[in-house]
CSV table of C-alpha atoms and ligand atoms in Angstrom, one decimal:
chain,number,residue,atom,x,y,z
A,1,MET,CA,21.1,-36.9,9.1
A,2,GLN,CA,22.5,-34.2,6.8
A,3,VAL,CA,21.1,-30.7,7.1
A,4,ASN,CA,21.0,-28.6,3.8
A,5,LEU,CA,20.6,-24.9,3.9
A,6,TYR,CA,20.3,-22.3,1.2
A,7,ASN,CA,22.9,-19.6,1.5
A,8,THR,CA,22.2,-16.2,0.0
A,9,LEU,CA,25.9,-15.6,-0.2
A,10,THR,CA,26.7,-18.5,-2.5
A,11,LYS,CA,23.2,-18.7,-4.0
A,12,GLN,CA,23.3,-22.5,-3.3
A,13,LYS,CA,21.9,-25.0,-1.0
A,14,ALA,CA,24.8,-26.8,0.8
A,15,ASN,CA,25.4,-29.3,3.5
A,16,PHE,CA,25.5,-27.4,6.8
A,17,VAL,CA,28.4,-28.1,9.2
A,18,PRO,CA,28.9,-25.9,12.3
A,19,LEU,CA,32.2,-24.1,12.6
A,20,SER,CA,32.8,-25.4,16.1
A,21,GLY,CA,31.8,-28.9,17.2
A,22,ASN,CA,28.2,-29.3,18.1
A,23,GLU,CA,27.4,-25.7,18.7
A,24,VAL,CA,25.6,-23.5,16.2
A,25,ARG,CA,26.1,-19.8,16.5
A,26,ILE,CA,23.3,-17.7,15.0
A,27,TYR,CA,22.5,-14.0,14.8
A,28,SER,CA,19.0,-12.8,13.8
A,29,CYS,CA,18.1,-9.2,13.0
A,30,GLY,CA,15.4,-8.4,15.5
A,31,PRO,CA,12.7,-5.7,15.7
A,32,THR,CA,13.0,-2.0,15.7
A,33,VAL,CA,10.7,-1.2,18.7
A,34,TYR,CA,9.1,2.0,17.6
A,35,SER,CA,5.7,0.5,16.8
A,36,TYR,CA,3.7,-2.7,16.9
A,37,ALA,CA,5.3,-5.7,15.0
A,38,HIS,CA,3.0,-6.8,12.3
A,39,ILE,CA,2.2,-10.3,11.0
A,40,GLY,CA,4.8,-9.8,8.2
A,41,ASN,CA,7.5,-9.3,10.8
A,42,PHE,CA,6.3,-12.4,12.6
A,43,ARG,CA,6.6,-14.4,9.5
A,44,ALA,CA,10.4,-13.7,9.8
A,45,TYR,CA,10.4,-14.8,13.5
A,46,ILE,CA,8.4,-17.9,12.8
A,47,PHE,CA,11.0,-18.8,10.2
A,48,MET,CA,13.7,-18.1,12.8
A,49,ASP,CA,11.9,-20.4,15.3
A,50,ASN,CA,11.7,-23.2,12.7
A,51,LEU,CA,15.4,-22.9,12.1
A,52,ARG,CA,16.2,-23.1,15.8
A,53,ARG,CA,13.9,-26.0,16.4
A,54,MET,CA,15.1,-27.9,13.4
A,55,LEU,CA,18.7,-27.6,14.5
A,56,GLU,CA,17.8,-28.6,18.0
A,57,TYR,CA,15.9,-31.6,16.7
A,58,ASN,CA,19.1,-32.6,14.9
A,59,GLY,CA,20.9,-32.5,18.2
A,60,TYR,CA,22.8,-29.2,17.9
A,61,LYS,CA,23.2,-26.8,20.8
A,62,LEU,CA,22.5,-23.2,20.0
A,63,LYS,CA,24.0,-19.9,20.9
A,64,HIS,CA,21.6,-17.5,19.3
A,65,VAL,CA,21.5,-13.7,19.5
A,66,MET,CA,18.7,-11.4,18.5
A,67,ASN,CA,19.0,-7.7,18.7
A,68,ILE,CA,16.4,-5.1,19.8
A,69,THR,CA,17.0,-2.0,17.8
A,70,ASP,CA,16.1,0.9,20.1
A,71,VAL,CA,18.2,3.6,18.5
A,72,GLY,CA,19.7,4.5,15.1
A,73,HIS,CA,17.3,3.0,12.6
A,74,LEU,CA,16.5,5.8,10.3
A,75,GLU,CA,13.2,6.0,8.3
A,76,SER,CA,15.0,4.9,5.2
A,77,ASP,CA,17.6,2.1,5.2
A,78,SER,CA,20.0,4.3,3.3
A,79,ASP,CA,20.7,7.1,5.8
A,80,GLU,CA,17.7,9.3,5.2
A,81,GLY,CA,15.1,10.6,7.5
A,82,GLU,CA,14.7,10.8,11.2
A,83,ASP,CA,15.6,8.1,13.8
A,84,LYS,CA,12.4,5.9,14.0
A,85,MET,CA,12.6,5.8,17.8
A,86,VAL,CA,12.9,9.6,18.2
A,87,LYS,CA,10.1,10.2,15.8
A,88,ALA,CA,7.8,7.8,17.6
A,89,ALA,CA,8.7,9.4,21.0
A,90,LYS,CA,7.8,12.9,19.7
A,91,LYS,CA,4.5,11.6,18.3
A,92,GLU,CA,3.5,9.8,21.4
A,93,ASN,CA,4.9,12.4,23.8
A,94,LYS,CA,7.1,9.8,25.6
A,95,THR,CA,10.8,9.3,26.0
A,96,PRO,CA,12.4,6.9,23.4
A,97,TYR,CA,13.1,4.5,26.3
A,98,GLU,CA,9.4,4.4,27.3
A,99,ILE,CA,8.5,3.8,23.6
A,100,ALA,CA,11.1,1.0,23.4
A,101,LYS,CA,9.9,-0.7,26.6
A,102,PHE,CA,6.2,-0.5,25.6
A,103,TYR,CA,6.7,-2.1,22.2
A,104,THR,CA,9.4,-4.6,23.3
A,105,ASP,CA,7.0,-6.0,25.9
A,106,ILE,CA,4.2,-6.4,23.4
A,107,PHE,CA,6.7,-7.9,20.9
A,108,PHE,CA,7.6,-10.6,23.4
A,109,ASP,CA,4.0,-11.2,24.4
A,110,ASP,CA,3.2,-11.9,20.7
A,111,MET,CA,6.3,-14.1,20.5
A,112,ASN,CA,5.0,-16.2,23.4
A,113,LYS,CA,1.5,-16.4,21.9
A,114,LEU,CA,3.2,-17.8,18.7
A,115,ASN,CA,5.2,-20.3,20.8
A,116,ILE,CA,8.4,-18.9,19.3
A,117,GLU,CA,11.5,-20.0,21.3
A,118,ARG,CA,13.4,-17.1,22.8
A,119,PRO,CA,17.0,-16.8,21.5
A,120,GLU,CA,19.6,-17.4,24.2
A,121,ILE,CA,20.8,-13.7,24.1
A,122,ILE,CA,18.6,-10.7,23.5
A,123,ALA,CA,20.8,-7.7,22.9
A,124,LYS,CA,19.4,-4.1,23.1
A,125,ALA,CA,21.3,-1.6,21.0
A,126,THR,CA,21.3,1.1,23.7
A,127,GLU,CA,23.1,-1.3,26.1
A,128,HIS,CA,25.9,-1.8,23.7
A,129,ILE,CA,27.0,1.7,22.7
A,130,ASP,CA,30.6,1.1,23.9
A,131,ASP,CA,31.0,-2.1,21.8
A,132,MET,CA,29.7,-0.2,18.8
A,133,LEU,CA,32.0,2.7,19.4
A,134,GLU,CA,35.0,0.3,19.5
A,135,PHE,CA,33.9,-1.3,16.3
A,136,ALA,CA,33.5,2.1,14.6
A,137,LYS,CA,36.9,3.2,15.7
A,138,LYS,CA,38.5,0.1,14.3
A,139,ILE,CA,36.9,0.7,10.9
A,140,VAL,CA,38.2,4.2,10.9
A,141,GLU,CA,41.7,3.1,12.1
A,142,ASN,CA,41.8,0.6,9.3
A,143,GLY,CA,41.2,3.3,6.8
A,144,TYR,CA,37.6,2.4,5.8
A,145,GLY,CA,35.9,5.3,7.6
A,146,TYR,CA,35.9,9.1,7.0
A,147,GLU,CA,34.4,12.0,8.8
A,148,THR,CA,32.0,14.6,7.3
A,149,SER,CA,30.2,17.4,9.0
A,150,THR,CA,27.2,15.1,9.7
A,151,ALA,CA,28.5,11.5,10.1
A,152,ILE,CA,31.3,9.0,10.0
A,153,TYR,CA,30.9,7.2,6.7
A,154,PHE,CA,32.1,3.8,5.5
A,155,ASP,CA,34.0,4.1,2.2
A,156,VAL,CA,32.8,1.2,0.1
A,157,SER,CA,35.3,1.9,-2.6
A,158,LYS,CA,38.1,0.6,-0.2
A,159,LEU,CA,36.6,-2.9,-0.3
A,160,ASP,CA,37.8,-5.6,-2.7
A,161,LYS,CA,34.1,-6.2,-3.6
A,162,TYR,CA,30.8,-4.4,-2.9
A,163,PRO,CA,28.1,-5.7,-3.0
A,164,VAL,CA,28.7,-9.4,-2.3
A,165,LEU,CA,25.2,-10.6,-1.2
A,166,SER,CA,23.0,-9.0,-3.8
A,167,ASN,CA,23.2,-9.3,-7.5
A,168,ARG,CA,23.1,-5.6,-8.0
A,169,ASN,CA,25.6,-4.1,-10.3
A,170,ILE,CA,27.4,-1.3,-8.5
A,171,ASP,CA,28.1,0.7,-11.7
A,172,ASP,CA,24.4,0.8,-12.5
A,173,GLN,CA,23.7,1.8,-9.0
A,174,ILE,CA,26.1,4.6,-9.1
A,175,ALA,CA,24.7,5.8,-12.4
A,176,GLY,CA,21.2,5.6,-11.0
A,177,ALA,CA,21.9,6.8,-7.5
A,178,ARG,CA,20.1,9.8,-6.1
A,179,VAL,CA,22.8,12.5,-6.2
A,180,ASN,CA,21.4,15.0,-3.8
A,181,VAL,CA,21.6,12.8,-0.6
A,182,ASP,CA,24.8,14.1,1.0
A,183,PRO,CA,27.4,16.0,-1.1
A,184,GLU,CA,30.1,15.1,1.4
A,185,LYS,CA,29.9,11.4,0.7
A,186,ARG,CA,32.8,10.1,-1.4
A,187,ASN,CA,30.7,7.4,-3.1
A,188,PRO,CA,26.9,7.3,-3.4
A,189,TYR,CA,26.8,3.9,-1.6
A,190,ASP,CA,28.9,4.9,1.4
A,191,PHE,CA,26.8,4.6,4.5
A,192,ALA,CA,26.9,6.1,8.0
A,193,ILE,CA,28.4,4.0,10.7
A,194,TRP,CA,28.1,6.8,13.3
A,195,ILE,CA,25.8,9.8,13.1
A,196,LYS,CA,26.4,13.2,14.6
A,197,ALA,CA,23.5,14.3,16.7
A,198,PRO,CA,21.8,17.6,15.8
A,199,GLN,CA,21.6,20.1,18.7
A,200,ASN,CA,18.3,19.0,20.2
A,201,HIS,CA,18.5,15.3,19.3
A,202,ILE,CA,17.3,13.2,22.3
A,203,MET,CA,19.4,10.0,22.0
A,204,LYS,CA,23.2,10.8,21.9
A,205,TRP,CA,26.4,9.7,23.4
A,206,ASN,CA,30.0,11.0,23.8
A,207,SER,CA,32.4,9.9,21.1
A,208,PRO,CA,35.6,11.1,19.5
A,209,TRP,CA,33.3,12.8,17.0
A,210,GLY,CA,31.2,14.7,19.6
A,211,LEU,CA,27.7,13.9,20.8
A,212,SER,CA,26.4,11.3,18.4
A,213,TYR,CA,24.7,7.9,17.9
A,214,PRO,CA,25.4,4.6,16.1
A,215,GLY,CA,24.1,3.7,12.7
A,216,TRP,CA,21.7,0.8,12.5
A,217,HIS,CA,24.0,-1.5,10.5
A,218,LEU,CA,26.8,-1.1,12.9
A,219,GLU,CA,24.6,-2.2,15.8
A,220,CYS,CA,24.2,-5.7,14.4
A,221,SER,CA,27.9,-6.0,13.5
A,222,ALA,CA,29.1,-5.0,17.0
A,223,MET,CA,26.6,-7.1,18.9
A,224,SER,CA,27.2,-10.2,16.8
A,225,LYS,CA,31.0,-9.8,17.2
A,226,LYS,CA,30.6,-9.4,20.9
A,227,TYR,CA,28.6,-12.6,21.6
A,228,LEU,CA,29.5,-14.8,18.6
A,229,GLY,CA,33.0,-13.8,17.6
A,230,GLU,CA,34.4,-12.4,14.3
A,231,VAL,CA,32.9,-15.3,12.3
A,232,PHE,CA,29.8,-17.3,13.2
A,233,ASP,CA,27.6,-19.9,11.5
A,234,ILE,CA,24.2,-18.4,10.5
A,235,HIS,CA,22.8,-14.9,10.0
A,236,THR,CA,19.1,-14.5,9.4
A,237,GLY,CA,16.8,-11.7,8.4
A,238,GLY,CA,14.2,-10.7,5.8
A,239,VAL,CA,14.9,-10.3,2.1
A,240,ASP,CA,14.7,-6.6,2.5
A,241,HIS,CA,17.9,-6.8,4.5
A,242,ILE,CA,19.9,-8.3,1.5
A,243,PRO,CA,20.7,-5.2,-0.5
A,244,THR,CA,21.5,-2.7,2.2
A,245,HIS,CA,21.5,-3.8,5.9
A,246,HIS,CA,23.3,-7.1,5.5
A,247,GLU,CA,25.5,-5.9,2.6
A,248,ASN,CA,26.7,-3.1,5.0
A,249,GLU,CA,27.2,-5.5,7.9
A,250,ILE,CA,29.5,-7.5,5.7
A,251,ALA,CA,31.3,-4.3,4.6
A,252,GLN,CA,31.8,-3.3,8.3
A,253,SER,CA,33.2,-6.7,9.3
A,254,LYS,CA,35.5,-6.7,6.4
A,255,GLY,CA,36.6,-3.2,7.3
A,256,ALA,CA,37.2,-4.1,11.0
A,257,PHE,CA,38.5,-7.7,10.7
A,258,GLY,CA,38.9,-8.5,7.0
A,259,LYS,CA,36.2,-11.2,7.3
A,260,ILE,CA,32.6,-11.9,6.2
A,261,PRO,CA,31.0,-12.3,9.6
A,262,ALA,CA,28.7,-15.3,8.9
A,263,LYS,CA,29.1,-18.5,6.8
A,264,THR,CA,25.5,-18.9,5.9
A,265,TRP,CA,23.1,-16.1,5.2
A,266,MET,CA,19.4,-17.0,5.3
A,267,HIS,CA,16.6,-14.7,4.2
A,268,VAL,CA,12.9,-15.1,4.5
A,269,GLU,CA,10.6,-13.8,1.7
A,270,PHE,CA,7.9,-11.2,2.4
A,271,LEU,CA,4.3,-11.8,3.5
A,272,GLN,CA,2.0,-9.9,1.2
A,273,VAL,CA,-1.6,-9.0,1.9
A,274,ASP,CA,-4.3,-9.6,-0.7
A,275,GLY,CA,-1.6,-10.0,-3.3
A,276,GLY,CA,0.1,-6.7,-2.6
A,277,LYS,CA,2.4,-4.9,-0.2
A,278,MET,CA,1.4,-4.5,3.5
A,279,SER,CA,1.3,-0.8,4.2
A,280,LYS,CA,-0.2,1.6,6.8
A,281,SER,CA,-1.7,3.8,4.0
A,282,LEU,CA,-3.6,0.8,2.6
A,283,GLY,CA,-4.9,0.0,6.1
A,284,ASN,CA,-3.8,-3.7,5.7
A,285,VAL,CA,-1.1,-3.9,8.4
A,286,TYR,CA,-2.4,-6.4,10.9
A,287,THR,CA,-1.0,-7.3,14.3
A,288,ILE,CA,-1.3,-10.7,16.1
A,289,SER,CA,-3.9,-9.2,18.5
A,290,GLN,CA,-6.0,-8.0,15.5
A,291,LEU,CA,-6.1,-11.5,14.1
A,292,GLN,CA,-7.2,-12.8,17.5
A,293,GLU,CA,-10.1,-10.3,17.5
A,294,LYS,CA,-11.2,-11.9,14.2
A,295,GLY,CA,-11.1,-15.4,15.7
A,296,ILE,CA,-7.7,-16.4,14.3
A,297,GLU,CA,-5.4,-17.8,17.0
A,298,PRO,CA,-1.7,-16.9,16.8
A,299,LEU,CA,-0.8,-20.6,16.4
A,300,ALA,CA,-3.2,-20.8,13.4
A,301,TYR,CA,-1.2,-17.9,11.9
A,302,LYS,CA,1.9,-20.0,12.5
A,303,LEU,CA,0.4,-22.9,10.7
A,304,PHE,CA,-0.7,-20.6,7.9
A,305,CYS,CA,3.0,-19.7,7.5
A,306,TYR,CA,3.8,-23.4,6.9
A,307,THR,CA,1.7,-23.3,3.7
A,308,ALA,CA,4.6,-21.7,1.8
A,309,HIS,CA,8.4,-22.3,1.8
A,310,TYR,CA,10.2,-19.5,3.6
A,311,ARG,CA,12.0,-18.5,0.4
A,312,THR,CA,8.7,-17.9,-1.5
A,313,LYS,CA,6.3,-15.0,-1.1
A,314,LEU,CA,3.2,-15.8,1.0
A,315,ASN,CA,-0.1,-14.1,0.4
A,316,PHE,CA,-2.2,-13.4,3.5
A,317,THR,CA,-5.9,-13.3,3.2
A,318,PHE,CA,-8.5,-13.7,6.0
A,319,ASP,CA,-10.0,-16.7,4.2
A,320,GLY,CA,-6.6,-18.4,4.1
A,321,ALA,CA,-5.9,-17.7,7.7
A,322,MET,CA,-9.4,-19.0,8.7
A,323,ALA,CA,-8.7,-22.2,6.7
A,324,SER,CA,-5.6,-22.6,8.8
A,325,GLN,CA,-7.6,-22.1,11.9
A,326,LYS,CA,-9.9,-24.9,10.8
A,327,ALA,CA,-7.0,-27.1,9.9
A,328,LEU,CA,-5.4,-26.5,13.3
A,329,ASN,CA,-8.6,-27.5,15.0
A,330,ARG,CA,-8.7,-30.7,12.8
A,331,LEU,CA,-5.1,-31.5,13.7
A,332,ARG,CA,-5.8,-31.1,17.4
A,333,GLU,CA,-8.9,-33.3,17.1
A,334,ALA,CA,-6.9,-36.0,15.3
A,335,TYR,CA,-4.1,-35.8,17.9
A,336,ILE,CA,-6.7,-36.3,20.7
A,337,LYS,CA,-8.2,-39.3,18.9
A,338,HIS,CA,-4.7,-40.9,18.7
A,339,LYS,CA,-3.9,-40.0,22.2
A,340,TYR,CA,-6.8,-42.2,23.5
A,341,GLY,CA,-6.3,-44.8,20.9
A,342,ASN,CA,-4.9,-48.3,21.8
A,343,GLU,CA,-4.7,-50.0,18.3
A,344,THR,CA,-1.4,-51.5,17.3
A,345,ILE,CA,0.8,-49.7,14.8
A,346,GLU,CA,3.9,-51.2,13.2
A,347,LYS,CA,7.2,-49.7,14.5
A,348,ASN,CA,8.6,-49.7,11.0
A,349,LEU,CA,5.8,-47.4,9.8
A,350,LEU,CA,6.5,-44.9,12.6
A,351,GLU,CA,10.2,-44.9,11.7
A,352,GLU,CA,9.4,-44.4,8.1
A,353,TYR,CA,7.2,-41.4,8.9
A,354,LYS,CA,9.9,-39.9,11.1
A,355,THR,CA,12.6,-40.3,8.4
A,356,LYS,CA,10.4,-38.6,5.9
A,357,PHE,CA,9.7,-35.7,8.3
A,358,ILE,CA,13.4,-35.2,9.1
A,359,GLU,CA,14.2,-35.3,5.4
A,360,ALA,CA,11.7,-32.5,4.8
A,361,ILE,CA,12.8,-30.2,7.6
A,362,ASN,CA,16.5,-30.8,6.9
A,363,ASP,CA,16.0,-29.9,3.3
A,364,ASP,CA,16.3,-26.1,3.8
A,365,LEU,CA,13.2,-26.1,6.1
A,366,ASN,CA,10.6,-27.5,3.7
A,367,MET,CA,7.7,-26.9,6.0
A,368,PRO,CA,4.9,-27.5,3.4
A,369,LEU,CA,6.4,-30.9,2.8
A,370,ALA,CA,6.8,-31.6,6.5
A,371,MET,CA,3.2,-30.6,7.0
A,372,SER,CA,2.0,-33.1,4.3
A,373,ILE,CA,3.7,-35.8,6.3
A,374,VAL,CA,2.2,-34.6,9.6
A,375,TRP,CA,-1.3,-34.8,7.9
A,376,GLU,CA,-0.6,-38.3,6.6
A,377,VAL,CA,0.3,-39.4,10.1
A,378,ALA,CA,-2.6,-37.5,11.8
A,379,LYS,CA,-5.2,-38.8,9.4
A,380,GLY,CA,-4.2,-42.5,9.7
A,381,GLU,CA,-7.0,-45.0,10.2
A,382,ILE,CA,-5.2,-46.7,13.0
A,383,LYS,CA,-5.8,-44.8,16.3
A,384,SER,CA,-2.7,-45.3,18.5
A,385,ASN,CA,-1.1,-43.3,21.2
A,386,LYS,CA,2.2,-44.1,19.5
A,387,ILE,CA,1.0,-41.8,16.7
A,388,ALA,CA,0.2,-39.1,19.3
A,389,GLU,CA,3.7,-39.5,20.6
A,390,LEU,CA,5.1,-39.2,17.1
A,391,LEU,CA,3.0,-36.0,16.5
A,392,THR,CA,4.4,-34.5,19.8
A,393,ASP,CA,7.8,-35.4,18.6
A,394,PHE,CA,7.2,-33.6,15.3
A,395,ASP,CA,5.8,-30.7,17.3
A,396,LYS,CA,9.3,-30.0,18.7
A,397,VAL,CA,9.9,-28.5,15.3
A,398,LEU,CA,6.4,-27.2,14.5
A,399,GLY,CA,5.9,-25.5,17.8
A,400,LEU,CA,2.1,-25.7,17.6
A,401,ASP,CA,1.7,-26.8,21.3
A,402,LEU,CA,-0.2,-30.0,20.2
A,403,GLN,CA,0.1,-31.6,23.5
A,404,ASN,CA,-2.3,-29.1,24.9
A,405,SER,CA,-4.9,-29.7,22.2
A,406,GLU,CA,-7.7,-30.6,24.6
A,407,LYS,CA,-7.2,-27.3,26.4
A,408,TYR,CA,-7.4,-25.2,23.2
A,409,ILE,CA,-10.5,-27.1,22.0
A,410,GLU,CA,-12.3,-26.6,25.3
A,411,ASN,CA,-11.4,-22.9,25.3
A,412,GLN,CA,-12.7,-22.4,21.8
A,413,LYS,CA,-16.0,-24.0,22.6
A,414,LYS,CA,-16.4,-21.8,25.6
A,415,LEU,CA,-15.6,-18.8,23.5
A,416,GLU,CA,-17.8,-19.6,20.7
A,417,LEU,CA,-21.0,-20.7,22.4
A,418,PRO,CA,-23.7,-18.2,23.6
A,419,GLU,CA,-24.4,-18.1,27.3
A,420,GLU,CA,-27.9,-19.7,26.8
A,421,ILE,CA,-26.4,-22.7,25.0
A,422,LEU,CA,-23.6,-23.1,27.6
A,423,GLU,CA,-26.4,-23.2,30.3
A,424,LEU,CA,-28.3,-25.9,28.4
A,425,LEU,CA,-25.1,-28.0,27.9
A,426,GLU,CA,-24.4,-27.7,31.6
A,427,GLN,CA,-27.9,-28.9,32.5
A,428,ARG,CA,-27.5,-31.8,30.1
A,429,LYS,CA,-24.1,-32.7,31.5
A,430,LYS,CA,-25.7,-32.8,35.0
A,431,ALA,CA,-28.6,-34.9,33.7
A,432,ARG,CA,-26.2,-37.5,32.3
A,433,GLU,CA,-24.2,-37.6,35.5
A,434,GLU,CA,-27.5,-38.4,37.3
A,435,LYS,CA,-28.3,-40.9,34.6
A,436,ASN,CA,-31.5,-39.0,33.8
A,437,TRP,CA,-31.5,-40.1,30.1
A,438,ASN,CA,-35.0,-38.7,29.4
A,439,LEU,CA,-34.0,-35.2,30.5
A,440,SER,CA,-30.7,-35.6,28.6
A,441,ASP,CA,-32.6,-36.4,25.4
A,442,GLU,CA,-35.0,-33.6,25.9
A,443,LEU,CA,-32.2,-31.1,26.3
A,444,ARG,CA,-30.5,-32.5,23.2
A,445,GLU,CA,-33.7,-31.8,21.3
A,446,LYS,CA,-33.9,-28.3,22.7
A,447,LEU,CA,-30.3,-27.6,21.6
A,448,LYS,CA,-31.1,-29.0,18.2
A,449,GLN,CA,-34.0,-26.6,17.8
A,450,LYS,CA,-31.6,-23.8,18.6
A,451,GLY,CA,-29.2,-24.9,15.9
A,452,TYR,CA,-26.7,-27.1,17.9
A,453,ASN,CA,-26.1,-30.8,17.3
A,454,VAL,CA,-24.8,-32.6,20.3
A,455,LYS,CA,-23.1,-36.0,20.0
A,456,ASP,CA,-21.8,-38.2,22.7
A,457,THR,CA,-18.6,-40.0,21.7
A,458,LYS,CA,-15.9,-42.1,23.4
A,459,GLU,CA,-13.7,-39.1,23.8
A,460,GLY,CA,-16.5,-37.0,25.3
A,461,MET,CA,-19.2,-34.7,23.9
A,462,THR,CA,-18.9,-32.8,20.6
A,463,ILE,CA,-21.1,-29.9,19.4
A,464,GLU,CA,-21.7,-28.9,15.8
A,465,ILE,CA,-23.5,-25.8,14.6
A,466,ILE,CA,-26.2,-27.0,12.2
B,501,AMP,P1,11.9,-4.3,11.3
B,501,AMP,O1,11.4,-4.2,12.7
B,501,AMP,O2,11.3,-3.3,10.3
B,501,AMP,O3,13.4,-4.1,11.3
B,501,AMP,O4,11.6,-5.7,10.7
B,501,AMP,C1,11.8,-6.9,11.5
B,501,AMP,C2,11.9,-8.1,10.6
B,501,AMP,O5,10.7,-8.3,9.8
B,501,AMP,C3,13.0,-8.0,9.6
B,501,AMP,O6,13.7,-9.3,9.5
B,501,AMP,C4,12.3,-7.7,8.3
B,501,AMP,O7,13.0,-8.2,7.2
B,501,AMP,C5,11.0,-8.5,8.5
B,501,AMP,N1,9.8,-8.1,7.7
B,501,AMP,C6,9.4,-6.8,7.5
B,501,AMP,N2,8.3,-6.8,6.8
B,501,AMP,C7,8.0,-8.1,6.4
B,501,AMP,C8,7.0,-8.8,5.6
B,501,AMP,N3,6.0,-8.1,5.0
B,501,AMP,N4,7.1,-10.1,5.4
B,501,AMP,C9,8.1,-10.8,6.0
B,501,AMP,N5,9.1,-10.3,6.8
B,501,AMP,C10,9.0,-8.9,7.0
B,502,ZN,ZN1,20.5,-6.4,11.7
């Protein structure tokens, strides 16, 4: 079935066809590992996971690269401030490499908790300095770069068109640009591809321009070229990448090879918190672990992300996330009921559901629509293990680990119930095994007095808080 994707470059949704046979080559801008990734960042990686899984579901093979930025990302995207890694290293009294390792490990732990598939290639910036240097030299050789006392800049005026991704008007930008940034820049929107290291700067390498380090935009250009070639299929990132980072990646590839590096550019909208920006100063930047501390599972957060299309803003509230936790529990319970069901369901109906599901995901990843189909299937009156199989099939795209539903529900019950209640339940379980129905009823009554309603069903025992 046809896959349609929205392309920021053309501002249109179009039929997606890979450049080379059945393989899709993707590059995703990854984290800058100077601090904990927050739930906003993970919205971007959940989107990336959906894209991967949808393409795989359609039978494509993937070659997907994600970078780890461990050098060169300055505090502002437009060449201002300190390198984020160096700043964090000074603050935490560690080396930048220790900082990078610490936050990269936590990042991948969170990715695992969210059941996000790992891209085939993870590329660390500091391990690709030579590739970046080659790329920078090529830009300069082709006449697009120039040296100042602080950096090697890309001269955007040499391009046929800049910008190409965003709708910004460059003349307005020039008029409104901050003039005091670097007087040696030829044009206000020139950007650094290589930065000369100040005397006691920690991360620096030899280059034709002395001890220096790569600019953040160049990292992605060089690493995508190395693994995916001059032109590949899809480039992903957050909407904040459109005006500067991706615009500059395009400029660099044009400067080096005369080509826009990706055919389709996909951008995920921002997660907001309580209707506004997530920011450290407002104290509303949450990590996956902090959600867990409040009783929200990482997979419930993933489900929460499916309440909005990736191209629309999503507003995070704890009430909303808690509602997704409850919904996930209901989905798991429905899955279990179907798993043990043996009623007959028409094959046609299953095929119809599957077609509707594929139509939704293939239509530029319409996850809210896909979820409405999942619910229709899960809530069906007929309890059949064929439905459970269909739900596990859909889960190849959702990545909610539905097939382990029983394990999650067990764990939750254990987590939620006080020790005293767990003890009474254990005694009751034993009484029932010994067919001591009087004791079992007595214990049920005792639990009821303590606020817990126990029911014995075909699928086992359930407990409700009264
Ligand atoms: P960074 O580590 O800052 O380079 O960001 C990693 C990824 O998270 C990038 O793709 C950003 O565009 C994305 N991102 C940052 N903040 C948010 C947010 N609030 N909502 C969604 N994506 C975000
Ligand atoms: Zn990037």
